[in-house]
Short mmCIF file of C-alpha atoms and ligand atoms in Angstrom, two decimals:
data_model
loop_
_atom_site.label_atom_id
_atom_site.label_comp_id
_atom_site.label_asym_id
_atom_site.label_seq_id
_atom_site.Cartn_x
_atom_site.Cartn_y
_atom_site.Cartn_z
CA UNK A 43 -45.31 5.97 -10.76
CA UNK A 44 -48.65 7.70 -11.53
CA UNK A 45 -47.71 10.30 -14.31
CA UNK A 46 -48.21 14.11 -13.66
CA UNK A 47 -50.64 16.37 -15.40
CA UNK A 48 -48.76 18.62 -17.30
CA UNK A 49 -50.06 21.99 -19.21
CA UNK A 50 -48.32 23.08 -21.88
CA UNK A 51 -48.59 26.80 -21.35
CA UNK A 52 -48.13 28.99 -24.64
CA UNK A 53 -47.84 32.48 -24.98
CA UNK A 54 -47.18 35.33 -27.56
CA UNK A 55 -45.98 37.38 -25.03
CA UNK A 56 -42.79 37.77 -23.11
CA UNK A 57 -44.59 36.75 -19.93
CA UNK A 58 -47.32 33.82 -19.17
CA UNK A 59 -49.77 35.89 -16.28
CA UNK A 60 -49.64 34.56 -12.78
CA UNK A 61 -52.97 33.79 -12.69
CA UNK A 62 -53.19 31.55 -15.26
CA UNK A 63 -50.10 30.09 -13.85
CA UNK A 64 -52.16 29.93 -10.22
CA UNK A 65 -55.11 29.24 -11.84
CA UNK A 66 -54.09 26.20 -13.55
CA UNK A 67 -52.38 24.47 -10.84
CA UNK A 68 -54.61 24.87 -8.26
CA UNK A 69 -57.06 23.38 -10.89
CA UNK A 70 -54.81 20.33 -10.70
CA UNK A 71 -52.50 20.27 -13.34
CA UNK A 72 -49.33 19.69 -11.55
CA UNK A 73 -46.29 21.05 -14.07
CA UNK A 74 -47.43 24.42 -15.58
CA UNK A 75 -44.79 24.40 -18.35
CA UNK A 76 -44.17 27.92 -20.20
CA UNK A 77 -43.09 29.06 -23.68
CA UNK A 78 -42.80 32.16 -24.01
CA UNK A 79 -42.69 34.77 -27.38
CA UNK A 80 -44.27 32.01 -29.21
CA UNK A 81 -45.69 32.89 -33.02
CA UNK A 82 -48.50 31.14 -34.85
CA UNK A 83 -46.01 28.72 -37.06
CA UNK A 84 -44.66 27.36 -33.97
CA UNK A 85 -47.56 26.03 -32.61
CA UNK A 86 -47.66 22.91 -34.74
CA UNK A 87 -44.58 21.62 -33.78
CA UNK A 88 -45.24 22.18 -30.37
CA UNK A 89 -47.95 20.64 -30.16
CA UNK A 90 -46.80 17.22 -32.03
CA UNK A 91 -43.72 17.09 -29.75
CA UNK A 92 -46.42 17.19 -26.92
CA UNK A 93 -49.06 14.56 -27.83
CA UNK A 94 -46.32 11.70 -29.15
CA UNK A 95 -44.11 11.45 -25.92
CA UNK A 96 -46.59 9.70 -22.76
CA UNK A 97 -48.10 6.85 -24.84
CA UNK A 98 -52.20 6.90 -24.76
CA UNK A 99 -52.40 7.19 -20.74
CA UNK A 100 -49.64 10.21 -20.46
CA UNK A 101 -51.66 11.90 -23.38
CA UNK A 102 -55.01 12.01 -21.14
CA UNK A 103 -53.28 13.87 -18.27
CA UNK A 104 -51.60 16.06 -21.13
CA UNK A 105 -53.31 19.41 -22.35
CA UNK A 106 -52.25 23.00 -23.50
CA UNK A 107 -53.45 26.46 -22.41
CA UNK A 108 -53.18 29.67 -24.78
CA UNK A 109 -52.81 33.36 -23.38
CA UNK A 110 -51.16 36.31 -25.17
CA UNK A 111 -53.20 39.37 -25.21
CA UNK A 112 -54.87 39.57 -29.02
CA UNK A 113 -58.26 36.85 -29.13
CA UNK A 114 -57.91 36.80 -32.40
CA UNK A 115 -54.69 35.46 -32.74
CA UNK A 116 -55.34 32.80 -29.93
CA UNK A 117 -58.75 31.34 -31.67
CA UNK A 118 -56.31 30.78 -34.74
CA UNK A 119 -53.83 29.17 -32.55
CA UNK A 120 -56.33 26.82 -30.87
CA UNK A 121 -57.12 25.83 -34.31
CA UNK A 122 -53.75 25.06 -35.38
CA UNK A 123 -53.44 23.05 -31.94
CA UNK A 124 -56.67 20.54 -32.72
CA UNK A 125 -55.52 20.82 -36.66
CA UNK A 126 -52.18 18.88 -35.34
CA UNK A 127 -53.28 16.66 -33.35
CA UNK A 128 -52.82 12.65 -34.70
CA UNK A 129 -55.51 10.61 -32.79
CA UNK A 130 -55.53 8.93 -30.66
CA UNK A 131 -52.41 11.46 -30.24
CA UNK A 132 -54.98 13.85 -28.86
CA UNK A 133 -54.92 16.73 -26.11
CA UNK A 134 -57.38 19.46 -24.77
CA UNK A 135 -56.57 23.02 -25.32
CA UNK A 136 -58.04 26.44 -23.71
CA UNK A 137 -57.33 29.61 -24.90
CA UNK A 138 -57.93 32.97 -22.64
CA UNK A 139 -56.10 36.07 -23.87
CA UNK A 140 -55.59 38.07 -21.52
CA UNK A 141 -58.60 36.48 -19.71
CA UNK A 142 -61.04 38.10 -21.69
CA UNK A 143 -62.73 35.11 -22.21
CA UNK A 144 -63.65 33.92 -18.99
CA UNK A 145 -64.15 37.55 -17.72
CA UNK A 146 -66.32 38.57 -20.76
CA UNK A 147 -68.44 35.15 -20.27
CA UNK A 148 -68.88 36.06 -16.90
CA UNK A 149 -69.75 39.63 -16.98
CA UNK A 150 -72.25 38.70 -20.42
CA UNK A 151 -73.80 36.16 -17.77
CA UNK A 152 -74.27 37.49 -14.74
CA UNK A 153 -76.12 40.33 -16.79
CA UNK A 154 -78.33 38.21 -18.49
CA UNK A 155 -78.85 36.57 -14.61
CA UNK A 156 -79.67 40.37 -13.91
CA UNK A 157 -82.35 40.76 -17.11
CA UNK A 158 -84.09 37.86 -16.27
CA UNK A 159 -84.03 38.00 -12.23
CA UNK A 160 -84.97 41.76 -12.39
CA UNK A 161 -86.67 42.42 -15.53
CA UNK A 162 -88.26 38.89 -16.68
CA UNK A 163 -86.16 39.36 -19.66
CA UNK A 164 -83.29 38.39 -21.20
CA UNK A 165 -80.71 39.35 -24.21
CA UNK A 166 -82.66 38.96 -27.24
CA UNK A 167 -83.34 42.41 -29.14
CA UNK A 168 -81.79 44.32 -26.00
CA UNK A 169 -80.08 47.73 -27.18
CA UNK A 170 -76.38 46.90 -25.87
CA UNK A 171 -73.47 49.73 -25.54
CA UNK A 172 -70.28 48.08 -24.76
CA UNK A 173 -67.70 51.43 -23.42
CA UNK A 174 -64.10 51.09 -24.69
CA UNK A 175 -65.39 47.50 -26.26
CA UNK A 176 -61.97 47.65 -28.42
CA UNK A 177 -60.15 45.34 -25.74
CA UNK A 178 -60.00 41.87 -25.42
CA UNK A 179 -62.79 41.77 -23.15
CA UNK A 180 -64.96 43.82 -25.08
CA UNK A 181 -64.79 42.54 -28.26
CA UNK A 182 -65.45 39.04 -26.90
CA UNK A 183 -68.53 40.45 -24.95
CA UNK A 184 -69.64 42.19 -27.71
CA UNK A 185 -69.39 38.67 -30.00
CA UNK A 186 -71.60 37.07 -26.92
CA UNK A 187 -74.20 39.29 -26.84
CA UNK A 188 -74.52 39.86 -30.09
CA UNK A 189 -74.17 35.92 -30.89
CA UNK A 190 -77.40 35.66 -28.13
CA UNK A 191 -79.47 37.71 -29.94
CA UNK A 192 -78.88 41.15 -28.78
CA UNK A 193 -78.35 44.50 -31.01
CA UNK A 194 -74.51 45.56 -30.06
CA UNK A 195 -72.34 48.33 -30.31
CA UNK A 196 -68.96 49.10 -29.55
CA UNK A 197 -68.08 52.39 -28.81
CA UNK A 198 -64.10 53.68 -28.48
CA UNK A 199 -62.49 56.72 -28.67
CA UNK A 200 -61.57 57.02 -32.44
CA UNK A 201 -64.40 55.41 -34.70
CA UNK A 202 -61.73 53.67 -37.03
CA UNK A 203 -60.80 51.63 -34.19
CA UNK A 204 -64.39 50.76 -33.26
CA UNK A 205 -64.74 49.68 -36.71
CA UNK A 206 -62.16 47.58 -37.25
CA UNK A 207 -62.79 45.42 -33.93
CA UNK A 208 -66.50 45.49 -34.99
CA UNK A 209 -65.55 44.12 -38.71
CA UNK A 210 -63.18 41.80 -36.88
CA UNK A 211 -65.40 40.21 -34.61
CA UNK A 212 -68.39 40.13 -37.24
CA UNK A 213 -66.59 38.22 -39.79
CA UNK A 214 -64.11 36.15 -37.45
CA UNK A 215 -65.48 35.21 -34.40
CA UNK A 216 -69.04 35.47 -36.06
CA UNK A 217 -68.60 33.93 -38.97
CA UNK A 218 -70.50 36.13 -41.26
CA UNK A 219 -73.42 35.37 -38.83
CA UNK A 220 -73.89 38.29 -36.22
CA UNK A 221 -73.85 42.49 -37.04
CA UNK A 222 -71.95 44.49 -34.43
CA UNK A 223 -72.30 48.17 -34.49
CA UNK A 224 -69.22 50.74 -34.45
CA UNK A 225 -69.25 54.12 -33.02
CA UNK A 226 -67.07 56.65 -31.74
CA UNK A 227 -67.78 58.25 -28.24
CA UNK A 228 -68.85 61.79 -29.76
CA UNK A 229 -72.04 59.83 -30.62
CA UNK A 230 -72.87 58.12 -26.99
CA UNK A 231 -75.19 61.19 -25.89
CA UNK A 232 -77.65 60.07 -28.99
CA UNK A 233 -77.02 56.18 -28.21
CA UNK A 234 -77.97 56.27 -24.12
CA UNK A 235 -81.56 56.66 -24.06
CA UNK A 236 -81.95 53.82 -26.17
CA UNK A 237 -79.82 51.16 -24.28
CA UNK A 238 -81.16 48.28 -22.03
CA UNK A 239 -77.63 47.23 -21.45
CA UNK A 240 -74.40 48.92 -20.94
CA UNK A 241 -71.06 47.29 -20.12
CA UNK A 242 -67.58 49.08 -18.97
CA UNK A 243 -64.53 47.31 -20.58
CA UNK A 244 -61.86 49.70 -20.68
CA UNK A 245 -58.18 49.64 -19.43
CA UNK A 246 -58.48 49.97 -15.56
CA UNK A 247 -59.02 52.91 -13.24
CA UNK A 248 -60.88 54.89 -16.44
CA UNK A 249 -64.80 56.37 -16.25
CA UNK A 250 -66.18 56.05 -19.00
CA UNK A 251 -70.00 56.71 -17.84
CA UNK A 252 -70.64 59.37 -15.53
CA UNK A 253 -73.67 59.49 -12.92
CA UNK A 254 -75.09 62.24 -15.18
CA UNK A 255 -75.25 59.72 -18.18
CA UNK A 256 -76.58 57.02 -16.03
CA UNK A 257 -79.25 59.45 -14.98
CA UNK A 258 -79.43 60.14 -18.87
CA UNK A 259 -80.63 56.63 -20.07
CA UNK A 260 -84.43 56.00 -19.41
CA UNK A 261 -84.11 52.42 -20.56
CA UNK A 262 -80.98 51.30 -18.97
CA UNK A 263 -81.87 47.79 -17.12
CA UNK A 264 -78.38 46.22 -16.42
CA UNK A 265 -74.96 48.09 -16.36
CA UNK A 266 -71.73 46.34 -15.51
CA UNK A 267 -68.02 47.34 -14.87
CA UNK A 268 -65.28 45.06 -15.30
CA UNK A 269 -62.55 47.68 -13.90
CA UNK A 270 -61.87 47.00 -10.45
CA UNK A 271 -59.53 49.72 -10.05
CA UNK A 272 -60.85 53.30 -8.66
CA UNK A 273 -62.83 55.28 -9.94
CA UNK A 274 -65.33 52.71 -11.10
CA UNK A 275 -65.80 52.69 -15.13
CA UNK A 276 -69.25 53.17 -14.44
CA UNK A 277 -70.15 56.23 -11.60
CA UNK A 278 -72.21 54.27 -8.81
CA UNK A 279 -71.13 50.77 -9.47
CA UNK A 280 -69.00 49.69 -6.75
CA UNK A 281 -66.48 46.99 -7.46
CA UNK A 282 -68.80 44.73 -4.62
CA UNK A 283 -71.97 45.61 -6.72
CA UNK A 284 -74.35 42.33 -7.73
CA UNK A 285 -77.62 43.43 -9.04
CA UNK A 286 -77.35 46.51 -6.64
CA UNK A 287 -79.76 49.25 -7.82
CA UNK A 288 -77.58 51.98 -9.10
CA UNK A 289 -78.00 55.28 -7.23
CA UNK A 290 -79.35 58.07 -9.72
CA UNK A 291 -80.66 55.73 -12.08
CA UNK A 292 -83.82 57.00 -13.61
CA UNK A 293 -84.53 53.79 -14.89
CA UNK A 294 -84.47 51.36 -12.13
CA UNK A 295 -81.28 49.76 -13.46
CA UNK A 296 -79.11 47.65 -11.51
CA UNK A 297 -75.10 46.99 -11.54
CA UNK A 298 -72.47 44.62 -11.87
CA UNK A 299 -69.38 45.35 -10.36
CA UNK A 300 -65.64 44.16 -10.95
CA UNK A 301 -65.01 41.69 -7.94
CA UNK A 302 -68.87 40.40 -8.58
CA UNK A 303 -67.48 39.61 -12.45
CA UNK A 304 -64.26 38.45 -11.10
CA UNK A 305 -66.20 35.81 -8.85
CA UNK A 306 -68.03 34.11 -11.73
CA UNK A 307 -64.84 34.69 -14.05
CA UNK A 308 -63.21 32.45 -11.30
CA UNK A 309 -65.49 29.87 -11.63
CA UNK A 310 -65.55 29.43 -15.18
CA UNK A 311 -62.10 29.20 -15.26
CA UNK A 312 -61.66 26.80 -12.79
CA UNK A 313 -64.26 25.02 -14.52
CA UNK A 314 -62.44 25.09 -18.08
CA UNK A 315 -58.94 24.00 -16.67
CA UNK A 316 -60.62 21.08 -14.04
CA UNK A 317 -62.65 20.04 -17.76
CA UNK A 318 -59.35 19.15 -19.91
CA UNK A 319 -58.12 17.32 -16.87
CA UNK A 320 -61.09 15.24 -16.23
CA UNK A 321 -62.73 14.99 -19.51
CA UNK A 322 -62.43 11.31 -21.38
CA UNK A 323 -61.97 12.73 -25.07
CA UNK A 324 -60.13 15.73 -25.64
CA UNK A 325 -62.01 19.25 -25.71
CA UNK A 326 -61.66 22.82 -26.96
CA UNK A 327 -62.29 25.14 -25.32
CA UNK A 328 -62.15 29.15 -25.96
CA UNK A 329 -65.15 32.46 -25.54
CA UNK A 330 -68.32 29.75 -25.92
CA UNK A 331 -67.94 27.37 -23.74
CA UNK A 332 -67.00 29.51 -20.97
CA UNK A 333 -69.98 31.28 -21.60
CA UNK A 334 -71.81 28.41 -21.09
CA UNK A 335 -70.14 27.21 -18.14
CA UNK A 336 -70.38 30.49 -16.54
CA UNK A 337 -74.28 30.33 -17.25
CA UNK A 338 -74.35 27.01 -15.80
CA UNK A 339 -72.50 28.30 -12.65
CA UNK A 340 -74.65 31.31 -12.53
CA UNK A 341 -78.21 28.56 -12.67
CA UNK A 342 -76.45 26.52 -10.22
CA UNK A 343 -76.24 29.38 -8.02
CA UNK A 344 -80.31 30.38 -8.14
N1 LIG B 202 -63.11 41.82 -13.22
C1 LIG B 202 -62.32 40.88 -13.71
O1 LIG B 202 -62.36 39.72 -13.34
C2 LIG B 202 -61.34 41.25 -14.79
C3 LIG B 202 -60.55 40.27 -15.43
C4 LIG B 202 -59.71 40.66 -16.48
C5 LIG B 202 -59.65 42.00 -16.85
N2 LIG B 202 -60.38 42.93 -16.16
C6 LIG B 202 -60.41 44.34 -16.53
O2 LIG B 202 -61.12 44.42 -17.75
C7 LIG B 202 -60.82 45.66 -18.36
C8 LIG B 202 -60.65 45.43 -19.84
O3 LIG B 202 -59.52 44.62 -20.10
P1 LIG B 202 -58.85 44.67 -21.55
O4 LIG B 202 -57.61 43.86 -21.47
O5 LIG B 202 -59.89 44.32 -22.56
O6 LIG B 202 -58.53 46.24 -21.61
P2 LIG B 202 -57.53 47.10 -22.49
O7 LIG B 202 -57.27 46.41 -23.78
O8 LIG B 202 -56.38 47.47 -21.67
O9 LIG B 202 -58.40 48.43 -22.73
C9 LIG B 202 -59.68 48.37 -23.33
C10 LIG B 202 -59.95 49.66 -24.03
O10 LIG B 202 -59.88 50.76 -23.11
C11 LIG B 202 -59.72 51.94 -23.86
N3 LIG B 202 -58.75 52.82 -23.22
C12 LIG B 202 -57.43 52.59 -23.00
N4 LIG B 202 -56.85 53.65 -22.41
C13 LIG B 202 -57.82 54.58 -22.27
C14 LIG B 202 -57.85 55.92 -21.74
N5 LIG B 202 -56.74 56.48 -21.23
N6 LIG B 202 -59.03 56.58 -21.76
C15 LIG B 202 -60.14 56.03 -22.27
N7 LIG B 202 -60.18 54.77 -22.80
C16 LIG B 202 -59.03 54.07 -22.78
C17 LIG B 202 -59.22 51.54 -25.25
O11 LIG B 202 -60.30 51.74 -26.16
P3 LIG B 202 -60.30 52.91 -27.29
O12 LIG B 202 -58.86 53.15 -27.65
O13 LIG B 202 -61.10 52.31 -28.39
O14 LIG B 202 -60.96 54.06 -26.64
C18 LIG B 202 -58.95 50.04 -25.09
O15 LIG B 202 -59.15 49.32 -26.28
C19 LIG B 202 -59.59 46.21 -17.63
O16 LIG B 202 -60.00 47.24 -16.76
C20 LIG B 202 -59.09 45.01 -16.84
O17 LIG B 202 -58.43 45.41 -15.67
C21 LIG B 202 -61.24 42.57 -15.17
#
């Protein structure tokens, strides 16, 4: 008998998400195995009880997926994961909190699609606001853009917070290498008219831009809304929007809605799981290479 393909599915929280559990089986893997509550110091052991159990052919159609709901905390589990693997005792891993990295790939690319498509340009030097950019998905799209060049802030509700995801996500996902901005939203009126770019990434069924501030920001090219919930994070941006021009917009600009973002995050996800199943060496996978597979979807697409 043919062994299965079984994902190991760890989580910090009390519940794996659905979708991930949908996700990854219709992606091929045929047992979707969870373990739930699970803390940093148990992922060693988990993972060695995983690879040592199929023999080299079982190990192939073996890999482990990583949710939760902090990014941090998954990058440092998916480094524990490769750190205990014994080759050729070896399995693929993804990690996607909360989906933020699939969904913050996506909406990062099919803006950049928008730049270039609409305004021959594309992220480098680009003025980017990212609106309640304190979540998962923010601070992940944040990392991206800044990571491709661009000059990024995140703006939140209380500063402190702002700053500490900003510190975070210069100094771990960046490595030292990339300078995200921090502000509070009392300073976004003196921000707009500077931005190219300006993404929505708050908790759902929030505005966070109104058609007044839209109509405020002479230099806006691309703004994109990952809420799909009503009313849209951004006023104008419906949930369908894909480089629609945004009514009101002084500018030109042109919006990304939710279910246009949800499309590509699809995609790259599908992409990511279907990639530890058919890959010959193992792979790891987290916010960069579902950036790049989303921007390979999105030039497959033109
Ligand atoms: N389109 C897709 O495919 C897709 C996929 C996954 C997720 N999503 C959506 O992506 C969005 C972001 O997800 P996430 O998990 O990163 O979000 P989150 O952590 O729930 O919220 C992000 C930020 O929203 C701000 N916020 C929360 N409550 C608020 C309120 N009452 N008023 C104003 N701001 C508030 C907070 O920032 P401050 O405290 O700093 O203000 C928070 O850090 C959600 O709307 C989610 O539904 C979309």
């Amino acid at each position: 008998m043919e062994k299965p393909y079984i994902l190991h599915m760890l989580t910090t929280e009390k519940n794996l998400s659905p979708f991930d559990v949908n996700m990854a089986q219709d992606a091929g893997w045929q047992v979707t195995m969870p373990y739930l509550c699970i803390a940093e110091s148990e992922v060693r052991s988990l993972i060695q009880d995983a690879i040592f159990s199929r023999g080299p052919s079982g190990v192939k159609r073996t890999a482990a997926f990583i949710g939760g709901r902090d990014p941090e905390l998954a990058v440092k589990m998916l480094n524990t994961a490769r750190e205990s693997m014994v080759p050729p005792f070896e399995i693929s891993v993804l990690a996607d909190p909360s989906g933020a990295f699939t969904t913050a790939a996506a909406m990062v690319a099919a803006a950049e699609r928008e730049l270039g498509k609409k305004f021959s340009t594309d992220l480098t030097d680009k003025n980017i606001i990212i609106l309640a950019g304190t979540g998962p998905v923010g601070q992940i799209a944040a990392v991206l853009c800044a990571k491709s060049g661009a000059k990024v802030a995140i703006f939140g509700r209380k500063k402190e917070k702002s700053e500490r995801i900003a510190n975070l996500c210069n100094a771990f996902f960046g490595e030292g290498n990339i300078q995200i901005q921090a502000q509070g939203n009392d300073e976004l009126e003196k921000y707009l008219p500077t931005a190219d770019v300006v993404f929505a990434t708050g908790a759902a069924g929030i505005q966070l831009l109104s058609a007044e501030q839209v109509a405020s920001a002479p230099n806006l090219k691309v703004a994109a809304d990952v809420n799909a919930v009503p009313p849209p994070g951004i006023a104008g941006i419906d949930a369908m929007a894909d480089g629609t021009p945004i009514e009101g917009s002084t500018s030109g600009a042109v919006g990304i809605g939710a279910l246009a973002i949800g499309n590509i995050k699809y995609k790259a996800h599908q992409r990511l799981l279907q990639l530890m199943r058919d890959s010959a060496s193992p792979v790891y996978l987290h916010y960069d290479q579902a950036f790049a597979i989303a921007r390979e979807y999105i030039q497959s697409q033109s």
